[in-house]
Tab-separated table of C-alpha atoms and ligand atoms in Angstrom:
chain	number	residue	atom	x	y	z
L	1	UNK	CA	0.000	0.000	0.000
L	2	UNK	CA	1.157	3.536	-0.724
L	3	UNK	CA	0.899	6.438	1.713
L	4	UNK	CA	0.948	10.090	0.669
L	5	UNK	CA	0.992	12.212	3.848
L	6	UNK	CA	-0.891	15.489	4.155
L	7	UNK	CA	2.439	17.348	4.435
L	8	UNK	CA	3.425	16.305	0.878
L	9	UNK	CA	0.215	17.327	-0.906
L	10	UNK	CA	1.101	21.017	-1.306
L	11	UNK	CA	4.353	20.095	-3.117
L	12	UNK	CA	2.680	17.569	-5.385
L	13	UNK	CA	-0.759	18.791	-6.399
L	14	UNK	CA	-1.386	21.704	-8.753
L	15	UNK	CA	-4.583	23.636	-9.428
L	16	UNK	CA	-4.370	22.514	-13.044
L	17	UNK	CA	-4.153	18.815	-12.102
L	18	UNK	CA	-7.105	19.219	-9.705
L	19	UNK	CA	-9.115	21.007	-12.402
L	20	UNK	CA	-8.486	18.247	-14.955
L	21	UNK	CA	-9.289	15.476	-12.462
L	22	UNK	CA	-12.584	17.128	-11.459
L	23	UNK	CA	-13.626	18.000	-15.023
L	24	UNK	CA	-13.017	14.394	-16.106
L	25	UNK	CA	-14.874	12.870	-13.179
L	26	UNK	CA	-17.934	15.132	-13.663
L	27	UNK	CA	-17.999	13.982	-17.302
L	28	UNK	CA	-17.678	10.313	-16.238
L	29	UNK	CA	-20.543	10.754	-13.748
L	30	UNK	CA	-22.815	12.193	-16.440
L	31	UNK	CA	-22.023	9.344	-18.833
L	32	UNK	CA	-22.737	6.872	-15.985
L	33	UNK	CA	-19.208	5.482	-15.993
L	34	UNK	CA	-18.749	6.637	-12.411
L	35	UNK	CA	-21.152	6.797	-9.501
L	36	UNK	CA	-21.165	7.954	-5.890
L	37	UNK	CA	-22.299	5.852	-2.955
L	38	UNK	CA	-24.828	7.217	-0.454
L	39	UNK	CA	-23.172	9.611	1.995
L	40	UNK	CA	-22.891	8.663	5.666
L	41	UNK	CA	-22.677	11.567	8.130
L	42	UNK	CA	-22.940	11.057	11.890
L	43	UNK	CA	-22.820	13.262	14.965
L	44	UNK	CA	-20.692	10.826	16.984
L	45	UNK	CA	-21.446	12.320	20.408
L	46	UNK	CA	-17.764	12.952	21.148
L	47	UNK	CA	-15.969	16.324	20.866
L	48	UNK	CA	-19.124	17.602	19.064
L	49	UNK	CA	-17.654	15.967	15.961
L	50	UNK	CA	-19.453	15.278	12.696
L	51	UNK	CA	-17.871	12.264	11.025
L	52	UNK	CA	-18.734	10.543	7.756
L	53	UNK	CA	-17.808	8.789	4.539
L	54	UNK	CA	-18.159	9.824	0.918
L	55	UNK	CA	-17.283	7.086	-1.569
L	56	UNK	CA	-17.732	5.937	-5.109
L	57	UNK	CA	-16.442	3.942	-8.046
L	58	UNK	CA	-15.118	5.251	-11.340
L	59	UNK	CA	-15.235	2.367	-13.835
L	60	UNK	CA	-13.380	4.357	-16.477
L	61	UNK	CA	-10.493	5.525	-14.304
L	62	UNK	CA	-10.704	2.430	-12.046
L	63	UNK	CA	-10.767	4.467	-8.827
L	64	UNK	CA	-12.593	2.820	-5.958
L	65	UNK	CA	-12.585	4.185	-2.442
L	66	UNK	CA	-13.813	6.723	0.033
L	67	UNK	CA	-12.993	9.856	1.958
L	68	UNK	CA	-13.433	9.481	5.709
L	69	UNK	CA	-13.487	12.513	7.915
L	70	UNK	CA	-15.501	15.466	9.040
L	71	UNK	CA	-15.555	18.426	11.368
L	72	UNK	CA	-14.082	18.643	14.878
L	73	UNK	CA	-15.074	22.118	16.132
L	74	UNK	CA	-12.664	22.145	19.098
L	75	UNK	CA	-9.514	21.153	17.235
L	76	UNK	CA	-8.077	24.619	16.680
L	77	UNK	CA	-8.724	25.923	20.168
L	78	UNK	CA	-7.628	22.818	22.050
L	79	UNK	CA	-4.938	21.341	19.818
L	80	UNK	CA	-3.992	23.895	17.145
L	81	UNK	CA	-5.224	21.470	14.494
L	82	UNK	CA	-7.546	22.511	11.685
L	83	UNK	CA	-11.187	21.674	12.398
L	84	UNK	CA	-11.847	19.863	9.095
L	85	UNK	CA	-9.955	16.560	9.026
L	86	UNK	CA	-10.127	13.947	6.301
L	87	UNK	CA	-8.217	11.036	4.774
L	88	UNK	CA	-8.823	9.422	1.379
L	89	UNK	CA	-8.502	5.644	0.917
L	90	UNK	CA	-8.165	4.014	-2.512
L	91	UNK	CA	-8.727	0.297	-3.144
L	92	UNK	CA	-7.780	-1.978	-6.038
L	93	UNK	CA	-11.113	-2.554	-7.839
L	94	UNK	CA	-9.857	-5.935	-9.146
L	95	UNK	CA	-9.059	-7.403	-5.722
L	96	UNK	CA	-10.439	-5.111	-2.997
L	97	UNK	CA	-6.953	-4.726	-1.509
L	98	UNK	CA	-6.093	-1.355	0.018
L	99	UNK	CA	-4.047	0.587	-2.534
L	100	UNK	CA	-3.360	4.017	-1.042
L	101	UNK	CA	-3.983	6.293	1.937
L	102	UNK	CA	-3.809	10.007	1.129
L	103	UNK	CA	-4.086	13.149	3.279
L	104	UNK	CA	-7.408	14.744	2.342
L	105	UNK	CA	-7.400	18.204	3.925
L	106	UNK	CA	-5.707	20.338	1.255
L	107	UNK	CA	-7.115	18.092	-1.481
L	108	UNK	CA	-10.651	18.899	-0.295
L	109	UNK	CA	-10.038	22.628	-0.744
L	110	UNK	CA	-8.382	22.107	-4.136
L	111	UNK	CA	-11.104	19.817	-5.499
L	112	UNK	CA	-13.853	22.158	-4.248
L	113	UNK	CA	-12.200	25.145	-5.913
L	114	UNK	CA	-11.711	23.070	-9.052
L	115	UNK	CA	-15.445	22.281	-9.139
L	116	UNK	CA	-16.534	25.917	-9.218
L	117	UNK	CA	-13.774	26.662	-11.742
L	118	UNK	CA	-15.013	23.887	-14.022
L	119	UNK	CA	-18.490	25.433	-13.778
L	120	UNK	CA	-17.110	28.884	-14.660
L	121	UNK	CA	-15.227	27.460	-17.641
L	122	UNK	CA	-18.366	25.820	-19.037
L	123	UNK	CA	-21.145	28.205	-17.954
L	124	UNK	CA	-19.879	31.770	-17.441
L	125	UNK	CA	-19.983	34.336	-20.227
L	126	UNK	CA	-16.674	34.528	-22.097
L	127	UNK	CA	-16.524	38.309	-21.530
L	128	UNK	CA	-17.012	38.096	-17.717
L	129	UNK	CA	-15.025	40.927	-16.082
L	130	UNK	CA	-16.235	41.244	-12.474
L	131	UNK	CA	-15.993	38.363	-10.020
L	132	UNK	CA	-18.135	38.536	-6.876
L	133	UNK	CA	-17.221	36.659	-3.706
L	134	UNK	CA	-19.770	36.002	-0.953
L	135	UNK	CA	-17.712	34.505	1.875
L	136	UNK	CA	-14.170	35.025	3.105
L	137	UNK	CA	-13.378	31.936	5.203
L	138	UNK	CA	-10.880	29.111	4.719
L	139	UNK	CA	-12.249	27.858	1.365
L	140	UNK	CA	-12.732	31.295	-0.177
L	141	UNK	CA	-9.041	31.897	-0.917
L	142	UNK	CA	-8.810	28.605	-2.835
L	143	UNK	CA	-12.043	29.403	-4.673
L	144	UNK	CA	-10.883	32.859	-5.711
L	145	UNK	CA	-7.383	31.792	-6.800
L	146	UNK	CA	-8.816	29.069	-9.063
L	147	UNK	CA	-11.687	31.195	-10.447
L	148	UNK	CA	-9.363	34.041	-11.468
L	149	UNK	CA	-7.669	31.636	-13.914
L	150	UNK	CA	-10.883	31.017	-15.865
L	151	UNK	CA	-11.634	34.445	-17.386
L	152	UNK	CA	-9.890	37.810	-17.787
L	153	UNK	CA	-11.373	39.259	-14.616
L	154	UNK	CA	-10.618	42.958	-14.059
L	155	UNK	CA	-12.100	43.312	-10.596
L	156	UNK	CA	-13.071	41.238	-7.573
L	157	UNK	CA	-15.906	42.481	-5.378
L	158	UNK	CA	-16.442	40.894	-1.977
L	159	UNK	CA	-19.043	40.724	0.764
L	160	UNK	CA	-18.751	38.777	3.998
L	161	UNK	CA	-21.032	38.375	7.003
L	162	UNK	CA	-17.940	39.033	9.148
L	163	UNK	CA	-16.432	42.026	7.279
L	164	UNK	CA	-13.177	41.790	9.240
L	165	UNK	CA	-12.405	38.605	7.258
L	166	UNK	CA	-12.498	40.334	3.847
L	167	UNK	CA	-8.690	40.896	3.774
L	168	UNK	CA	-8.423	37.084	3.286
L	169	UNK	CA	-9.766	37.477	-0.246
L	170	UNK	CA	-8.448	40.983	-0.900
L	171	UNK	CA	-4.940	39.534	-0.518
L	172	UNK	CA	-5.580	36.838	-3.153
L	173	UNK	CA	-6.998	39.389	-5.633
L	174	UNK	CA	-3.940	41.605	-5.186
L	175	UNK	CA	-1.577	38.634	-5.586
L	176	UNK	CA	-3.221	38.085	-8.983
L	177	UNK	CA	-2.903	41.812	-9.784
L	178	UNK	CA	-6.661	42.328	-9.807
L	179	UNK	CA	-8.499	45.234	-8.098
L	180	UNK	CA	-10.563	44.461	-5.013
L	181	UNK	CA	-13.584	46.306	-3.656
L	182	UNK	CA	-15.722	45.518	-0.604
L	183	UNK	CA	-19.423	45.911	-1.416
L	184	UNK	CA	-22.878	45.525	0.103
L	185	UNK	CA	-24.850	42.536	-1.139
L	186	UNK	CA	-26.751	44.829	-3.530
L	187	UNK	CA	-23.348	45.629	-5.088
L	188	UNK	CA	-23.215	42.046	-6.372
L	189	UNK	CA	-25.434	43.231	-9.250
L	190	UNK	CA	-22.185	44.363	-10.866
L	191	UNK	CA	-20.756	40.828	-10.902
L	192	UNK	CA	-20.639	38.610	-13.999
L	193	UNK	CA	-19.689	35.593	-11.887
L	194	UNK	CA	-20.530	35.121	-8.196
L	195	UNK	CA	-19.107	32.447	-5.912
L	196	UNK	CA	-20.887	31.848	-2.607
L	197	UNK	CA	-18.797	29.978	-0.049
L	198	UNK	CA	-20.265	30.429	3.426
L	199	UNK	CA	-21.440	28.129	6.199
L	200	UNK	CA	-24.744	30.027	6.532
L	201	UNK	CA	-28.114	28.493	7.419
L	202	UNK	CA	-30.113	31.390	5.962
L	203	UNK	CA	-29.790	33.146	2.609
L	204	UNK	CA	-27.445	36.093	2.108
L	205	UNK	CA	-27.751	36.633	-1.643
L	206	UNK	CA	-31.279	37.555	-2.722
L	207	UNK	CA	-32.766	37.146	-6.204
L	208	UNK	CA	-32.638	40.900	-6.877
L	209	UNK	CA	-28.908	41.008	-6.075
L	210	UNK	CA	-28.163	39.003	-9.231
L	211	UNK	CA	-28.073	40.541	-12.716
L	212	UNK	CA	-29.046	39.028	-16.035
L	213	UNK	CA	-26.261	36.959	-17.602
L	214	UNK	CA	-24.512	36.113	-14.331
L	215	UNK	CA	-23.053	32.725	-13.517
L	216	UNK	CA	-23.310	31.676	-9.867
L	217	UNK	CA	-21.287	28.927	-8.217
L	218	UNK	CA	-22.944	28.113	-4.893
L	219	UNK	CA	-20.351	26.072	-3.028
L	220	UNK	CA	-21.054	26.412	0.698
L	221	UNK	CA	-24.261	24.418	1.081
L	222	UNK	CA	-23.300	20.792	1.561
L	223	UNK	CA	-25.626	19.783	4.414
L	224	UNK	CA	-29.333	19.708	5.116
L	225	UNK	CA	-30.443	23.107	6.427
L	226	UNK	CA	-27.585	25.238	5.061
L	227	UNK	CA	-28.570	27.991	2.597
L	228	UNK	CA	-26.723	30.790	0.810
L	229	UNK	CA	-29.167	32.186	-1.766
L	230	UNK	CA	-32.859	33.012	-1.751
L	231	UNK	CA	-34.874	29.964	-2.856
L	232	UNK	CA	-36.892	31.986	-5.399
L	233	UNK	CA	-33.643	32.795	-7.264
L	234	UNK	CA	-33.617	29.172	-8.391
L	235	UNK	CA	-36.795	29.734	-10.415
L	236	UNK	CA	-34.976	32.386	-12.487
L	237	UNK	CA	-31.855	30.416	-13.365
L	238	UNK	CA	-30.702	27.313	-15.204
L	239	UNK	CA	-29.515	24.966	-12.473
L	240	UNK	CA	-26.529	22.651	-12.859
L	241	UNK	CA	-24.901	20.477	-10.232
L	242	UNK	CA	-22.276	17.848	-9.579
L	243	UNK	CA	-24.880	15.272	-8.527
L	244	UNK	CA	-28.647	15.745	-8.727
L	245	UNK	CA	-29.444	13.492	-5.723
L	246	UNK	CA	-27.173	15.594	-3.477
L	247	UNK	CA	-28.273	18.920	-4.929
L	248	UNK	CA	-31.929	18.354	-4.065
L	249	UNK	CA	-31.283	16.884	-0.601
L	250	UNK	CA	-28.188	18.597	0.861
L	251	UNK	CA	-27.324	21.245	-1.743
L	252	UNK	CA	-28.603	24.734	-2.449
L	253	UNK	CA	-31.557	23.334	-4.444
L	254	UNK	CA	-32.968	21.580	-1.341
L	255	UNK	CA	-34.934	24.703	-0.297
L	256	UNK	CA	-36.537	25.459	-3.678
L	257	UNK	CA	-37.444	21.753	-3.930
L	258	UNK	CA	-38.932	21.720	-0.404
L	259	UNK	CA	-40.963	24.859	-1.162
L	260	UNK	CA	-42.248	23.313	-4.410
L	261	UNK	CA	-40.650	26.080	-6.509
L	262	UNK	CA	-38.695	23.705	-8.752
L	263	UNK	CA	-38.667	20.003	-9.646
L	264	UNK	CA	-35.856	17.477	-9.637
L	265	UNK	CA	-35.992	17.597	-13.477
L	266	UNK	CA	-34.963	21.265	-13.368
L	267	UNK	CA	-31.540	20.310	-11.977
L	268	UNK	CA	-29.027	19.151	-14.620
L	269	UNK	CA	-25.569	17.641	-14.334
L	270	UNK	CA	-22.610	19.908	-15.156
L	271	UNK	CA	-20.987	16.756	-16.584
L	272	UNK	CA	-23.618	16.704	-19.333
L	273	UNK	CA	-22.468	20.181	-20.413
L	274	UNK	CA	-18.845	18.968	-20.392
L	275	UNK	CA	-19.875	15.930	-22.496
L	276	UNK	CA	-21.873	18.096	-24.884
L	277	UNK	CA	-25.196	16.360	-24.163
L	278	UNK	CA	-26.560	19.550	-22.525
L	279	UNK	CA	-26.101	22.884	-24.268
L	280	UNK	CA	-25.433	24.790	-21.012
L	281	UNK	CA	-25.386	28.555	-21.591
L	282	UNK	CA	-27.066	29.524	-24.845
L	283	UNK	CA	-27.421	33.291	-24.380
L	284	UNK	CA	-25.764	36.243	-22.642
L	285	UNK	CA	-29.044	36.955	-20.811
L	286	UNK	CA	-29.353	33.553	-19.140
L	287	UNK	CA	-28.461	33.228	-15.446
L	288	UNK	CA	-26.710	29.928	-14.699
L	289	UNK	CA	-26.230	28.450	-11.230
L	290	UNK	CA	-23.893	25.622	-10.289
L	291	UNK	CA	-24.908	23.889	-7.060
L	292	UNK	CA	-21.585	22.379	-5.925
L	293	UNK	CA	-22.359	19.907	-3.171
L	294	UNK	CA	-19.069	18.010	-3.150
L	295	UNK	CA	-19.018	14.340	-4.142
L	296	UNK	CA	-16.789	11.450	-3.064
L	297	UNK	CA	-15.668	10.829	-6.650
L	298	UNK	CA	-14.042	14.277	-6.710
L	299	UNK	CA	-11.931	13.202	-3.732
L	300	UNK	CA	-10.999	9.895	-5.336
L	301	UNK	CA	-10.092	11.645	-8.598
L	302	UNK	CA	-7.672	14.112	-6.994
L	303	UNK	CA	-6.274	11.418	-4.676
L	304	UNK	CA	-5.575	9.082	-7.615
L	305	UNK	CA	-3.795	11.963	-9.393
L	306	UNK	CA	-1.684	12.775	-6.358
L	307	UNK	CA	-0.706	9.110	-5.867
L	308	UNK	CA	0.543	8.979	-9.471
L	309	UNK	CA	2.510	12.198	-8.947
L	310	UNK	CA	3.963	10.900	-5.650
L	311	UNK	CA	5.086	7.649	-7.304
L	312	UNK	CA	6.603	9.599	-10.216
L	313	UNK	CA	8.577	11.806	-7.822
L	314	UNK	CA	9.567	8.940	-5.493
L	315	UNK	CA	7.708	10.507	-2.564
L	316	UNK	CA	5.037	7.837	-1.943
L	317	UNK	CA	5.750	5.729	1.153
L	318	UNK	CA	5.305	2.025	0.416
L	319	UNK	CA	4.226	-0.310	3.213
L	320	UNK	CA	3.620	-4.024	3.108
L	321	UNK	CA	-0.030	-4.322	4.088
W	1	NAD	P1	-15.096	28.898	7.399
W	1	NAD	O1	-15.636	28.562	8.732
W	1	NAD	O2	-13.628	29.097	7.245
W	1	NAD	O3	-15.823	30.202	6.820
W	1	NAD	C1	-17.222	30.356	6.958
W	1	NAD	C2	-17.688	31.516	6.102
W	1	NAD	O4	-19.107	31.637	6.267
W	1	NAD	C3	-17.103	32.856	6.528
W	1	NAD	O5	-16.968	33.674	5.376
W	1	NAD	C4	-18.169	33.420	7.467
W	1	NAD	O6	-18.112	34.824	7.584
W	1	NAD	C5	-19.406	32.978	6.718
W	1	NAD	N1	-20.590	32.930	7.575
W	1	NAD	C6	-20.708	32.401	8.820
W	1	NAD	N2	-21.959	32.566	9.293
W	1	NAD	C7	-22.656	33.229	8.325
W	1	NAD	C8	-23.994	33.684	8.206
W	1	NAD	N3	-24.887	33.499	9.174
W	1	NAD	N4	-24.363	34.305	7.049
W	1	NAD	C9	-23.482	34.488	6.039
W	1	NAD	N5	-22.191	34.071	6.100
W	1	NAD	C10	-21.789	33.452	7.231
W	1	NAD	O7	-15.619	27.734	6.432
W	1	NAD	P2	-14.992	27.231	5.070
W	1	NAD	O8	-14.025	26.137	5.349
W	1	NAD	O9	-14.569	28.383	4.243
W	1	NAD	O10	-16.268	26.522	4.416
W	1	NAD	C11	-17.349	27.287	3.940
W	1	NAD	C12	-18.494	26.379	3.593
W	1	NAD	O11	-18.126	25.519	2.506
W	1	NAD	C13	-18.918	25.426	4.705
W	1	NAD	O12	-20.340	25.384	4.756
W	1	NAD	C14	-18.363	24.088	4.290
W	1	NAD	O13	-19.081	23.009	4.828
W	1	NAD	C15	-18.533	24.200	2.790
W	1	NAD	N6	-17.724	23.283	1.987
W	1	NAD	C16	-18.303	22.800	0.855
W	1	NAD	C17	-17.595	21.933	0.045
W	1	NAD	C18	-18.220	21.422	-1.226
W	1	NAD	O14	-17.674	20.503	-1.830
W	1	NAD	N7	-19.296	22.003	-1.684
W	1	NAD	C19	-16.289	21.544	0.401
W	1	NAD	C20	-15.713	22.092	1.536
W	1	NAD	C21	-16.443	22.974	2.328
């Protein structure tokens, strides 16, 4: 079995490799070559932790496995460890033998940023100039860095519930030599692309904060009850997602579905746009929304890539197991 420790991931994985892995796996999901297993998520009654598994099988790439991990809210305060902890396990699909164990913390951020970037590549207007960020926490920096590579953005505008956190994203915009401006939520009307990446349980972005022609990547809602945008906004947009089953149950679409505003059939797979079986954006007036819920196959795809890179560079630790 091969081990790739968390400490090696930053040296091995690139945004480009994560982007390619995620784009390919979304396409494989839409063509039914790859599928995700039902998600397990448990409040374990210890350290207030939420622990779970996200797994799947990619028949085309022959990746079988799972990501195990979750959220330990006391880690930082008590132990100076980050609160999100995860490890990815890959198995040989021919034999069931354990193949690799890979640190999953940085990979989670990279694959999540890659997902919204893939959506921007395929759904945003080519002439998008202003990128709006709703959220300025841990994931937001990864999101912004990756998104800026997808179009010739001239300005980043940002809003955050805790305004004192906005320098987290201002710094990334300046590193990329792009102007940054803090705005009210109504200022998001100027944005051509908006990424929402918050842990909120009630909507921040309202339908009238979004202009015609915008592409939205809603990335924060990955659990029942969370919500970033007003449910009625979903009646005005073309909705795409990583996985329909997750979108309507734990993603941003859950609220519009529960309120009877949209149907399951209104939610399409981004992979179908990548494969060319869905036309995606067909006009500059259309508003598109990607509901990025985060699937196990994304984790397996980036983990498989990083294992190959670690073997190539002689960094993977081999153990007899
Ligand atoms: P974080 O704790 O570092 O940041 C949380 C962000 O949410 C901050 O910007 C904070 O100001 C904002 N926020 C908190 N309460 C709010 C409220 N009531 N209204 C509006 N904004 C509020 O978290 P993070 O690591 O950046 O993760 C952000 C979200 O992304 C989480 O919900 C996390 O579960 C989710 N996530 C999704 C995926 C995916 O694949 N879709 C992957 C990883 C994380």
